Amino acid sequence: MAIILDHVSYAYDKDNPEKKAIDDVSLHIKDGQFIGLIGHTGSGKSTLIQHFNGLIAPTSGNVYFDGKNIHDKEYDLRALRTKVGLVFQYPEHQLFEMDVFSDVCFGPKNQGLSKKDSELRAYEALKLVGLEDEYFYQPPFELSGGQKRRVAIAGVLAMKPSVLVLDEPTAGLDPKGRDEILDQIEKMQKETGITVILVSHSMEDVARYVERLIVMDDGKIMYDDTPRNVFSYCDELEAMGLAAPQVTYIMRDLKKAGFPVKTNLISVIEATDEILNKVR
Amino acid sequence: MLRDITLGQYYQADSIIHRLDPRTKIMATIGYIVSLFLVNNIIGYAVCILFLAGMIMLSHVPFKFMVRGLRAVIVLLLMTVVFNLFLTQGESLWSFWIFNITKEGLRSAVFMAMRLFLLIIGSSLMTLTTTPNNLTDGIESLLSFLKIFRVPVHEVAMMMSIALRFIPILVDETNKIMKAQMARGANFETGGLIKKAKAMVPLFVPLFISAFRRANDLAMAMEARCYHGGKGRTKMKPLHYHLRDLWGYIIIACEITAAVFAGMIPFAIWIF
């Protein structure tokens, strides 16, 4: 069920094909990976993820899912969208039903499942995102930002996708809400084993969770590696308007000041151990 | 569908037409439309076409932007032509089964089509060269005499400019909502009329909610800045007439006179 992008380029303005939102991107997204996609605003990450489920067709290049070109004439794009679930940034753009539960049922119903099966899926999905039962029959518009986001994610999860793409799932949330959502996503990823692609402009959020980090700048992929290796380019990242986690900077400055510490550390705990070791 | 809305689509350029006072442009457009309905022969149309062509040249707006406005009314245009062509009584030119084309029918069909065509191109020229804000300022100022009849001209103009301002935002939002629902397997394309109408619910509910939320936020922001309606309100950029506006009025007056006189030339009817 891997997604492969083969030299994909995309230009929004057909009259001006030189101005590319996506510029010659090739990617291989393997099963079960937890991936972070990072780039500052306007780097093309939102455009890129819409190629994964065929909402946008590339200007040039091909997209393959499960070995098949998704823009072949016979290919069923609607079926693909149930396999590659995409959750957009604003939950307000998709919530429309009178209560949370029926809203989550919308996806499975579109798949042609029976009422009973849809409800079962909806219940499962709502449990996976950690929404308490008391909210199930409330109007989704009255929920808090974090809960709305959970419902939106559940609405896509209920289709049982094998790949879940989340566009800025933490935007507009306070630190507590952000950590809760990300922890829940991590837990869900471990439980179900599905591929998760987390889109963000904040390194710090994503670094702790993902095993692979893709960094985009100006429509191109700059780095595609483990977070640890990516963060070793902290000067280059800064030039792109991104930043490495704060500890990376501390370790770098310590090294500059003459302490023989490793600089490729990404968490506070790792850094503490390293410093204590060297001090002793 | 959504891209055909030319209303409020301003084309940025630096030309004498862009710099004209919006009031001049509105009055000239009205004058031009009146002249279109006064002429009824080929010479009269030639005057209108020449005038319009001259204005388009002066405006530096590419012609393809004008034609874009036509797309939305092409059906209306075709229907007018067909009805005029087949349903006008008179001297028969050609007939087949129940269809009968008359000389008068052909004449009125061609004239009607030209009239509509020139009307739409002419009015898009105004909207393309005037920012929506300027346009509503102009309308407000032109209609301000209605204030003596206690018509809330300023408030209506403010509502118009807000509505215009929100068109692109809501179009953009519609696209985003459509995508979000398509990602959940929604189907907007296939199915019968009822099924299609039902498919619109997941699109319209979030759209309306968002529109109301925006309206609420805007009202709050306006109140926070002490907006209290038109009374005693001054403008940051008040409208001023310049010399070029005088020329604008003179030119449009000439155009109307020329068109009316051209319509009086008796032999012109014989040409067509």
Coordinates of C-alpha atoms in Angstrom, one line a residue:
Chain A
M1 CA 0.0 0.0 0.0
A2 CA 3.0 2.3 -0.5
I3 CA 2.6 5.7 -2.0
I4 CA 5.2 6.6 -4.7
L5 CA 5.7 10.0 -6.2
D6 CA 7.7 10.0 -9.3
H7 CA 9.2 13.4 -10.3
V8 CA 6.0 15.2 -9.5
S9 CA 5.7 18.9 -10.3
Y10 CA 2.7 21.2 -9.9
A11 CA 1.9 24.7 -10.9
Y12 CA -1.2 26.5 -9.7
D13 CA -1.2 29.0 -12.5
K14 CA -1.5 27.3 -15.9
D15 CA -0.4 30.5 -17.7
N16 CA 2.7 30.6 -15.7
P17 CA 4.0 27.0 -15.5
E18 CA 7.5 28.1 -14.4
K19 CA 6.2 29.2 -11.0
K20 CA 5.9 25.8 -9.3
A21 CA 4.3 25.0 -6.0
I22 CA 5.8 21.5 -6.2
D23 CA 9.1 21.2 -8.0
D24 CA 10.2 17.7 -9.1
V25 CA 9.4 15.8 -6.0
S26 CA 10.1 12.1 -5.7
L27 CA 9.0 10.2 -2.6
H28 CA 8.5 6.7 -1.4
I29 CA 6.2 6.4 1.5
K30 CA 6.4 2.9 3.0
D31 CA 3.8 1.0 5.0
G32 CA 3.5 1.7 8.7
Q33 CA 5.9 4.6 8.8
F34 CA 5.4 7.6 11.1
I35 CA 6.5 10.6 9.0
G36 CA 6.8 14.3 9.7
L37 CA 6.5 16.7 6.8
I38 CA 8.0 20.1 7.7
G39 CA 8.2 23.4 5.9
H40 CA 7.4 27.0 6.6
T41 CA 4.2 28.6 5.2
G42 CA 4.1 28.5 1.5
S43 CA 6.7 25.8 1.1
G44 CA 4.3 23.5 -0.8
K45 CA 3.5 21.0 1.9
S46 CA -0.3 21.4 1.8
T47 CA -0.1 21.1 -2.0
L48 CA 2.0 18.1 -1.8
I49 CA -0.3 16.1 0.5
Q50 CA -3.2 16.7 -1.8
H51 CA -1.4 14.7 -4.4
F52 CA -1.4 11.7 -2.1
N53 CA -5.1 11.2 -2.5
G54 CA -5.6 12.6 -5.9
L55 CA -7.4 15.9 -5.0
I56 CA -4.7 17.6 -7.1
A57 CA -3.4 16.0 -10.3
P58 CA 0.3 16.8 -10.9
T59 CA 1.2 19.1 -13.8
S60 CA 4.0 16.6 -14.7
G61 CA 5.1 13.3 -13.1
N62 CA 3.1 10.4 -11.7
V63 CA 1.6 9.3 -8.4
Y64 CA 1.3 5.6 -7.6
F65 CA -0.6 3.9 -4.9
D66 CA -0.2 0.2 -4.4
G67 CA 1.7 0.0 -7.7
K68 CA -1.1 1.6 -9.7
N69 CA -1.0 5.1 -11.3
I70 CA -3.8 6.9 -9.6
H71 CA -4.5 9.2 -12.6
D72 CA -5.2 6.3 -15.0
K73 CA -8.6 6.7 -16.6
E74 CA -10.1 3.6 -14.9
Y75 CA -8.7 4.3 -11.5
D76 CA -11.3 4.8 -8.8
L77 CA -10.2 8.0 -7.1
R78 CA -13.1 7.9 -4.6
A79 CA -11.9 4.5 -3.4
L80 CA -8.4 5.8 -3.1
R81 CA -9.6 8.7 -0.8
T82 CA -10.9 6.1 1.6
K83 CA -7.5 4.4 1.7
V84 CA -5.4 7.6 1.9
G85 CA -7.3 9.6 4.6
L86 CA -6.6 13.3 4.5
V87 CA -7.5 15.5 7.4
F88 CA -7.4 19.2 6.6
Q89 CA -6.2 21.9 8.9
Y90 CA -9.6 23.4 9.8
P91 CA -12.1 21.0 11.3
E92 CA -14.8 23.6 10.7
H93 CA -14.5 22.9 7.0
Q94 CA -15.8 19.4 7.3
L95 CA -18.2 19.2 10.3
F96 CA -21.7 19.6 9.2
E97 CA -24.0 17.1 11.0
M98 CA -26.3 17.8 13.9
D99 CA -24.2 15.6 16.3
V100 CA -20.7 14.3 16.5
F101 CA -21.6 10.7 16.0
S102 CA -23.5 11.1 12.7
D103 CA -20.8 13.4 11.4
V104 CA -18.2 10.7 11.9
C105 CA -20.6 8.2 10.1
F106 CA -20.4 10.4 6.9
G107 CA -17.2 8.8 5.6
P108 CA -18.2 5.1 6.1
K109 CA -21.6 5.9 4.6
N110 CA -20.0 7.3 1.5
Q111 CA -18.0 4.0 1.3
G112 CA -21.4 2.3 0.9
L113 CA -21.4 0.6 4.3
S114 CA -24.6 -0.3 6.1
K115 CA -25.9 2.0 8.8
K116 CA -24.9 -0.6 11.5
D117 CA -21.4 -1.0 10.1
S118 CA -21.0 2.8 9.8
E119 CA -21.9 3.3 13.4
L120 CA -19.6 0.6 14.5
R121 CA -16.7 2.2 12.6
A122 CA -17.7 5.6 14.0
Y123 CA -17.6 4.3 17.5
E124 CA -14.2 2.7 17.0
A125 CA -12.8 5.8 15.4
L126 CA -14.1 8.1 18.2
K127 CA -12.5 5.8 20.8
L128 CA -9.2 5.8 18.9
V129 CA -9.0 9.6 19.0
G130 CA -9.9 9.5 22.7
L131 CA -13.1 11.5 22.6
E132 CA -15.3 10.8 25.7
D133 CA -18.7 9.3 25.3
E134 CA -20.5 12.4 26.7
Y135 CA -19.6 14.4 23.6
F136 CA -21.0 11.9 21.1
Y137 CA -24.4 13.4 20.7
Q138 CA -23.5 17.0 21.0
P139 CA -23.5 19.4 18.0
P140 CA -19.9 19.4 16.7
F141 CA -19.9 23.2 16.5
E142 CA -20.1 23.6 20.2
L143 CA -17.0 21.6 21.0
S144 CA -13.6 23.1 21.9
G145 CA -10.9 23.5 19.3
G146 CA -9.1 20.3 20.4
Q147 CA -12.2 18.2 20.5
K148 CA -13.4 19.5 17.1
R149 CA -10.0 18.3 15.7
R150 CA -10.5 14.9 17.3
V151 CA -13.9 14.6 15.7
A152 CA -12.4 15.7 12.3
I153 CA -9.7 13.1 12.6
A154 CA -12.2 10.4 13.6
G155 CA -14.3 11.3 10.6
V156 CA -11.4 10.3 8.4
L157 CA -10.3 7.3 10.5
A158 CA -13.7 5.8 10.4
M159 CA -13.1 5.0 6.7
K160 CA -10.2 2.7 7.9
P161 CA -7.6 4.3 5.7
S162 CA -4.2 2.6 5.5
V163 CA -2.5 6.0 5.3
L164 CA -3.5 9.0 7.4
V165 CA -2.3 12.4 6.5
L166 CA -2.8 15.2 9.0
D167 CA -2.4 18.8 7.9
E168 CA -1.3 20.9 10.9
P169 CA -3.3 19.0 13.4
T170 CA -2.0 21.2 16.2
A171 CA -2.6 24.6 14.7
G172 CA -4.4 27.0 17.0
L173 CA -4.2 24.7 20.0
D174 CA -2.6 25.6 23.3
P175 CA 0.5 23.5 24.4
K176 CA -1.6 21.1 26.5
G177 CA -4.1 20.5 23.7
R178 CA -1.3 20.1 21.3
D179 CA 0.5 17.5 23.4
E180 CA -2.7 15.6 24.0
I181 CA -3.5 15.4 20.3
L182 CA 0.0 14.4 19.3
D183 CA 0.2 11.8 22.1
Q184 CA -3.2 10.4 21.0
I185 CA -2.0 10.2 17.3
E186 CA 1.1 8.4 18.4
K187 CA -0.9 5.9 20.5
M188 CA -3.3 5.4 17.7
Q189 CA -0.5 4.8 15.2
K190 CA 1.1 2.2 17.5
E191 CA -2.3 0.4 18.0
T192 CA -3.4 0.3 14.4
G193 CA 0.0 0.3 12.6
I194 CA -1.2 2.6 9.8
T195 CA 1.1 5.0 8.0
V196 CA 0.8 8.5 9.5
I197 CA 2.1 11.6 7.8
L198 CA 2.1 14.6 10.1
V199 CA 2.4 18.0 8.5
S200 CA 3.7 20.9 10.6
H201 CA 5.8 24.0 10.5
S202 CA 7.0 23.3 14.0
M203 CA 10.1 21.1 14.3
E204 CA 9.8 20.7 18.0
D205 CA 6.3 19.3 17.9
V206 CA 7.1 16.6 15.4
A207 CA 10.6 15.6 16.2
R208 CA 9.7 13.6 19.3
Y209 CA 7.2 11.5 17.5
V210 CA 8.3 10.7 14.0
E211 CA 10.8 8.2 12.7
R212 CA 11.3 10.0 9.4
L213 CA 11.4 13.7 8.7
I214 CA 10.8 15.3 5.3
V215 CA 11.8 18.9 5.0
M216 CA 10.4 21.0 2.2
D217 CA 11.4 24.4 1.0
D218 CA 10.1 26.3 -2.0
G219 CA 8.4 23.3 -3.5
K220 CA 11.4 21.0 -3.2
I221 CA 12.4 18.3 -0.8
M222 CA 15.5 19.5 1.0
Y223 CA 16.1 16.7 3.6
D224 CA 14.5 13.3 3.9
D225 CA 16.1 11.4 6.8
T226 CA 15.7 10.5 10.5
P227 CA 15.0 13.6 12.7
R228 CA 18.5 13.2 14.3
N229 CA 20.3 13.5 11.0
V230 CA 18.0 16.3 9.8
F231 CA 18.7 18.4 12.8
S232 CA 22.4 18.3 12.3
Y233 CA 21.8 20.8 9.5
C234 CA 20.5 23.4 11.9
D235 CA 22.1 26.4 10.2
E236 CA 20.6 25.3 6.8
L237 CA 17.2 24.8 8.5
E238 CA 17.4 28.2 10.0
A239 CA 18.0 29.7 6.5
M240 CA 14.8 28.1 5.4
G241 CA 12.9 29.8 8.2
L242 CA 12.7 26.6 10.3
A243 CA 14.4 25.8 13.5
A244 CA 15.9 22.8 15.2
P245 CA 14.8 21.9 18.8
Q246 CA 16.2 24.2 21.4
V247 CA 18.4 21.5 22.9
T248 CA 20.2 21.1 19.6
Y249 CA 21.2 24.8 19.7
I250 CA 22.4 24.4 23.3
M251 CA 24.6 21.5 22.4
R252 CA 26.0 23.2 19.4
D253 CA 26.8 26.3 21.5
L254 CA 28.4 24.2 24.2
K255 CA 30.6 22.5 21.6
K256 CA 31.6 25.9 20.2
A257 CA 32.5 27.0 23.7
G258 CA 34.9 24.0 23.9
F259 CA 32.9 21.3 25.6
P260 CA 33.4 18.0 23.7
V261 CA 29.7 17.1 23.6
K262 CA 27.7 15.4 20.8
T263 CA 25.5 17.8 18.9
N264 CA 23.0 15.4 17.3
L265 CA 20.7 15.1 20.2
I266 CA 17.1 16.0 20.0
S267 CA 15.5 15.5 23.4
V268 CA 16.1 17.2 26.7
I269 CA 16.7 13.9 28.4
E270 CA 19.4 12.8 26.0
A271 CA 21.1 16.2 26.3
T272 CA 21.0 16.1 30.1
D273 CA 22.7 12.6 30.1
E274 CA 25.3 13.7 27.6
I275 CA 26.2 16.9 29.6
L276 CA 26.3 15.0 32.9
N277 CA 28.6 12.3 31.4
K278 CA 31.0 14.9 30.1
V279 CA 31.0 16.9 33.3
R280 CA 31.9 13.9 35.4
Chain B
M1 CA -18.9 27.7 -12.3
L2 CA -17.3 29.8 -9.6
R3 CA -14.6 31.2 -11.8
D4 CA -17.0 32.9 -14.1
I5 CA -17.9 35.5 -11.6
T6 CA -16.4 38.7 -13.0
L7 CA -18.2 40.9 -10.5
G8 CA -15.7 42.7 -8.4
Q9 CA -12.8 41.4 -10.5
Y10 CA -10.5 44.3 -10.7
Y11 CA -7.7 44.3 -13.3
Q12 CA -4.7 46.2 -11.9
A13 CA -3.2 48.6 -14.5
D14 CA -2.2 52.2 -14.8
S15 CA -4.4 53.9 -17.4
I16 CA -6.4 57.1 -17.8
I17 CA -9.6 55.0 -17.5
H18 CA -8.4 53.5 -14.2
R19 CA -7.6 57.0 -12.9
L20 CA -11.0 58.4 -13.8
D21 CA -13.4 59.2 -10.9
P22 CA -15.7 56.3 -10.3
R23 CA -18.7 58.6 -10.6
T24 CA -17.6 59.5 -14.1
K25 CA -17.3 55.9 -15.0
I26 CA -20.6 54.9 -13.5
M27 CA -22.4 57.8 -15.3
A28 CA -20.6 57.1 -18.5
T29 CA -21.5 53.4 -18.4
I30 CA -25.2 54.3 -17.8
G31 CA -25.0 56.8 -20.7
Y32 CA -23.4 54.2 -22.9
I33 CA -26.0 51.6 -22.1
V34 CA -28.8 54.2 -22.8
S35 CA -27.2 55.0 -26.1
L36 CA -27.1 51.2 -26.9
F37 CA -30.9 51.1 -26.5
L38 CA -31.5 54.3 -28.5
V39 CA -29.7 53.1 -31.7
N40 CA -31.4 50.8 -34.1
N41 CA -29.3 50.9 -37.2
I42 CA -25.9 49.7 -38.2
I43 CA -24.3 53.2 -38.2
G44 CA -25.5 53.7 -34.6
Y45 CA -23.9 50.4 -33.6
A46 CA -20.7 51.4 -35.4
V47 CA -20.5 54.5 -33.2
C48 CA -20.9 52.4 -30.1
I49 CA -18.4 49.9 -31.2
L50 CA -15.9 52.5 -32.1
F51 CA -16.4 54.2 -28.7
L52 CA -16.0 51.0 -26.8
A53 CA -13.0 49.9 -28.8
G54 CA -11.4 53.3 -28.0
M55 CA -12.1 52.9 -24.3
I56 CA -10.7 49.4 -24.2
M57 CA -7.5 50.6 -25.9
L58 CA -7.2 53.4 -23.4
S59 CA -7.8 51.0 -20.4
H60 CA -4.8 48.7 -21.1
V61 CA -7.0 45.8 -20.0
P62 CA -6.4 42.7 -22.2
F63 CA -9.5 41.9 -24.3
K64 CA -9.7 38.3 -23.0
F65 CA -10.6 39.6 -19.6
M66 CA -13.7 41.3 -21.0
V67 CA -14.8 38.2 -22.8
R68 CA -14.5 36.2 -19.6
G69 CA -17.7 38.1 -18.3
L70 CA -19.5 36.9 -21.4
R71 CA -19.2 33.2 -20.5
A72 CA -21.8 33.5 -17.7
V73 CA -24.5 34.9 -20.0
I74 CA -23.8 33.0 -23.1
V75 CA -27.0 30.9 -22.7
L76 CA -29.1 34.1 -22.3
L77 CA -27.4 35.5 -25.4
L78 CA -28.1 32.4 -27.5
M79 CA -31.7 32.2 -26.3
T80 CA -32.3 35.8 -27.2
V81 CA -30.9 35.2 -30.7
V82 CA -33.0 32.0 -31.2
F83 CA -36.3 33.6 -30.0
N84 CA -35.8 36.7 -32.1
L85 CA -34.8 34.7 -35.1
F86 CA -37.7 32.4 -35.2
L87 CA -40.6 34.2 -33.5
T88 CA -40.6 37.6 -35.3
Q89 CA -43.4 38.1 -37.8
G90 CA -42.7 39.6 -41.2
E91 CA -41.4 39.0 -44.6
S92 CA -40.2 35.4 -44.9
L93 CA -36.7 34.7 -46.0
W94 CA -36.4 31.0 -45.4
S95 CA -38.6 28.4 -44.0
F96 CA -38.4 24.8 -43.1
W97 CA -41.1 22.7 -41.3
I98 CA -42.3 24.9 -38.4
F99 CA -39.3 27.2 -38.6
N100 CA -39.6 30.4 -40.3
I101 CA -36.9 33.1 -40.5
T102 CA -38.1 36.5 -41.5
K103 CA -36.1 39.5 -42.5
E104 CA -37.2 41.4 -39.5
G105 CA -36.4 38.4 -37.3
L106 CA -32.9 38.2 -38.6
R107 CA -32.4 41.9 -38.1
S108 CA -33.6 42.0 -34.6
A109 CA -31.7 38.8 -33.7
V110 CA -28.4 40.3 -34.9
F111 CA -29.1 43.7 -33.2
M112 CA -30.2 42.1 -30.0
A113 CA -27.1 40.0 -29.8
M114 CA -24.9 43.0 -30.6
R115 CA -26.7 45.0 -28.0
L116 CA -26.2 42.4 -25.2
F117 CA -22.6 41.8 -26.2
L118 CA -21.8 45.5 -26.2
L119 CA -23.6 46.0 -22.9
I120 CA -21.8 43.2 -21.1
I121 CA -18.4 44.2 -22.4
G122 CA -19.1 47.8 -21.6
S123 CA -20.1 47.2 -18.0
S124 CA -17.2 44.7 -17.4
L125 CA -14.9 47.5 -18.6
M126 CA -16.2 49.5 -15.7
T127 CA -15.8 46.8 -13.1
L128 CA -12.4 45.8 -14.4
T129 CA -11.0 49.3 -14.2
T130 CA -12.6 50.3 -10.8
T131 CA -11.8 48.7 -7.5
P132 CA -14.9 47.5 -5.7
N133 CA -14.3 50.0 -2.9
N134 CA -14.1 52.9 -5.4
L135 CA -17.2 51.6 -7.1
T136 CA -19.3 51.6 -4.0
D137 CA -17.9 55.0 -3.0
G138 CA -19.0 56.3 -6.4
I139 CA -22.5 54.8 -6.0
E140 CA -22.8 56.1 -2.5
S141 CA -21.9 59.6 -3.7
L142 CA -24.2 59.5 -6.7
L143 CA -27.1 58.3 -4.7
S144 CA -26.5 60.6 -1.7
F145 CA -29.4 62.8 -2.9
L146 CA -31.7 60.0 -1.7
K147 CA -30.8 60.9 1.9
I148 CA -33.4 63.5 1.9
F149 CA -35.9 60.7 1.5
R150 CA -34.3 59.0 4.6
V151 CA -32.8 56.2 2.5
P152 CA -29.7 54.9 4.4
V153 CA -27.4 55.3 1.4
H154 CA -24.2 54.9 3.3
E155 CA -25.3 51.8 5.0
V156 CA -26.4 50.2 1.7
A157 CA -23.1 51.2 0.1
M158 CA -21.2 49.7 3.1
M159 CA -23.2 46.5 2.8
M160 CA -22.4 46.3 -0.9
S161 CA -18.7 46.8 -0.4
I162 CA -18.6 44.2 2.3
A163 CA -20.5 41.7 0.1
L164 CA -18.1 42.3 -2.8
R165 CA -15.1 42.0 -0.5
F166 CA -16.4 38.6 0.7
I167 CA -17.0 37.0 -2.6
P168 CA -13.4 35.8 -3.2
I169 CA -13.1 34.7 0.4
L170 CA -16.2 32.6 0.3
V171 CA -15.3 31.1 -3.1
D172 CA -12.0 30.1 -1.7
E173 CA -13.6 28.7 1.4
T174 CA -16.1 26.7 -0.8
N175 CA -13.2 25.1 -2.6
K176 CA -11.5 24.1 0.7
I177 CA -14.7 22.7 2.1
M178 CA -15.4 20.8 -1.1
K179 CA -11.9 19.2 -0.8
A180 CA -12.3 18.3 2.8
Q181 CA -15.6 16.6 2.1
M182 CA -14.2 14.9 -1.0
A183 CA -11.4 13.5 1.2
R184 CA -14.2 11.8 3.2
G185 CA -15.6 10.3 0.0
A186 CA -18.3 12.9 -0.7
N187 CA -19.5 12.8 -4.3
F188 CA -20.5 16.1 -5.9
E189 CA -20.3 15.0 -9.5
T190 CA -22.5 12.0 -10.3
G191 CA -26.1 11.2 -9.4
G192 CA -29.5 12.6 -10.2
L193 CA -30.8 16.0 -9.3
I194 CA -32.1 15.1 -5.9
K195 CA -28.9 13.2 -5.0
K196 CA -26.8 16.1 -6.2
A197 CA -28.9 18.5 -4.1
K198 CA -28.5 16.3 -1.1
A199 CA -24.7 16.1 -1.7
M200 CA -24.7 19.9 -1.2
V201 CA -25.7 19.7 2.4
P202 CA -22.1 18.8 3.7
L203 CA -20.9 21.8 1.6
F204 CA -23.4 24.4 2.5
V205 CA -23.7 23.8 6.3
P206 CA -20.0 24.5 7.0
L207 CA -20.1 27.4 4.5
F208 CA -23.0 29.1 6.2
I209 CA -21.6 28.6 9.6
S210 CA -18.3 30.1 8.5
A211 CA -20.1 33.0 6.8
F212 CA -22.1 33.8 9.9
R213 CA -19.0 33.5 12.1
R214 CA -17.1 35.9 9.8
A215 CA -20.0 38.3 9.8
N216 CA -20.1 38.2 13.6
D217 CA -16.3 38.8 13.8
L218 CA -16.5 41.7 11.3
A219 CA -19.4 43.3 13.2
M220 CA -17.4 43.1 16.4
A221 CA -14.3 44.5 14.8
M222 CA -16.2 47.4 13.3
E223 CA -17.9 48.2 16.6
A224 CA -14.5 48.0 18.4
R225 CA -13.4 50.8 16.0
C226 CA -16.5 52.8 16.8
Y227 CA -18.3 52.4 13.5
H228 CA -21.7 54.0 13.9
G229 CA -23.0 54.4 10.4
G230 CA -22.8 57.2 7.9
K231 CA -23.6 60.2 10.1
G232 CA -20.7 62.6 10.4
R233 CA -18.3 60.1 8.9
T234 CA -15.5 61.4 6.8
K235 CA -13.5 59.5 4.2
M236 CA -9.8 58.9 4.1
K237 CA -9.8 59.3 0.3
P238 CA -12.7 61.6 -0.6
L239 CA -13.7 61.6 -4.3
H240 CA -12.5 64.6 -6.3
Y241 CA -13.3 65.5 -9.9
H242 CA -10.3 66.3 -12.1
L243 CA -10.0 67.8 -15.5
R244 CA -9.9 64.3 -17.1
D245 CA -13.4 63.7 -15.7
L246 CA -14.7 66.7 -17.5
W247 CA -13.3 65.2 -20.7
G248 CA -14.9 61.9 -19.8
Y249 CA -18.3 63.6 -19.5
I250 CA -17.8 65.5 -22.8
I251 CA -16.7 62.3 -24.6
I252 CA -19.7 60.3 -23.4
A253 CA -22.0 63.2 -24.3
C254 CA -20.6 63.2 -27.8
E255 CA -21.0 59.5 -28.0
I256 CA -24.7 59.6 -27.1
T257 CA -25.3 62.5 -29.4
A258 CA -23.5 60.8 -32.3
A259 CA -25.4 57.5 -31.6
V260 CA -28.8 59.3 -31.6
F261 CA -28.1 61.3 -34.7
A262 CA -26.8 58.2 -36.5
G263 CA -30.2 56.6 -35.7
M264 CA -31.9 59.5 -37.4
I265 CA -30.2 59.0 -40.7
P266 CA -33.0 57.5 -42.8
F267 CA -31.0 55.7 -45.5
A268 CA -29.2 53.7 -42.9
I269 CA -32.2 51.4 -42.5
W270 CA -32.0 50.5 -46.2
I271 CA -28.4 49.3 -45.8
F272 CA -29.5 46.5 -43.5

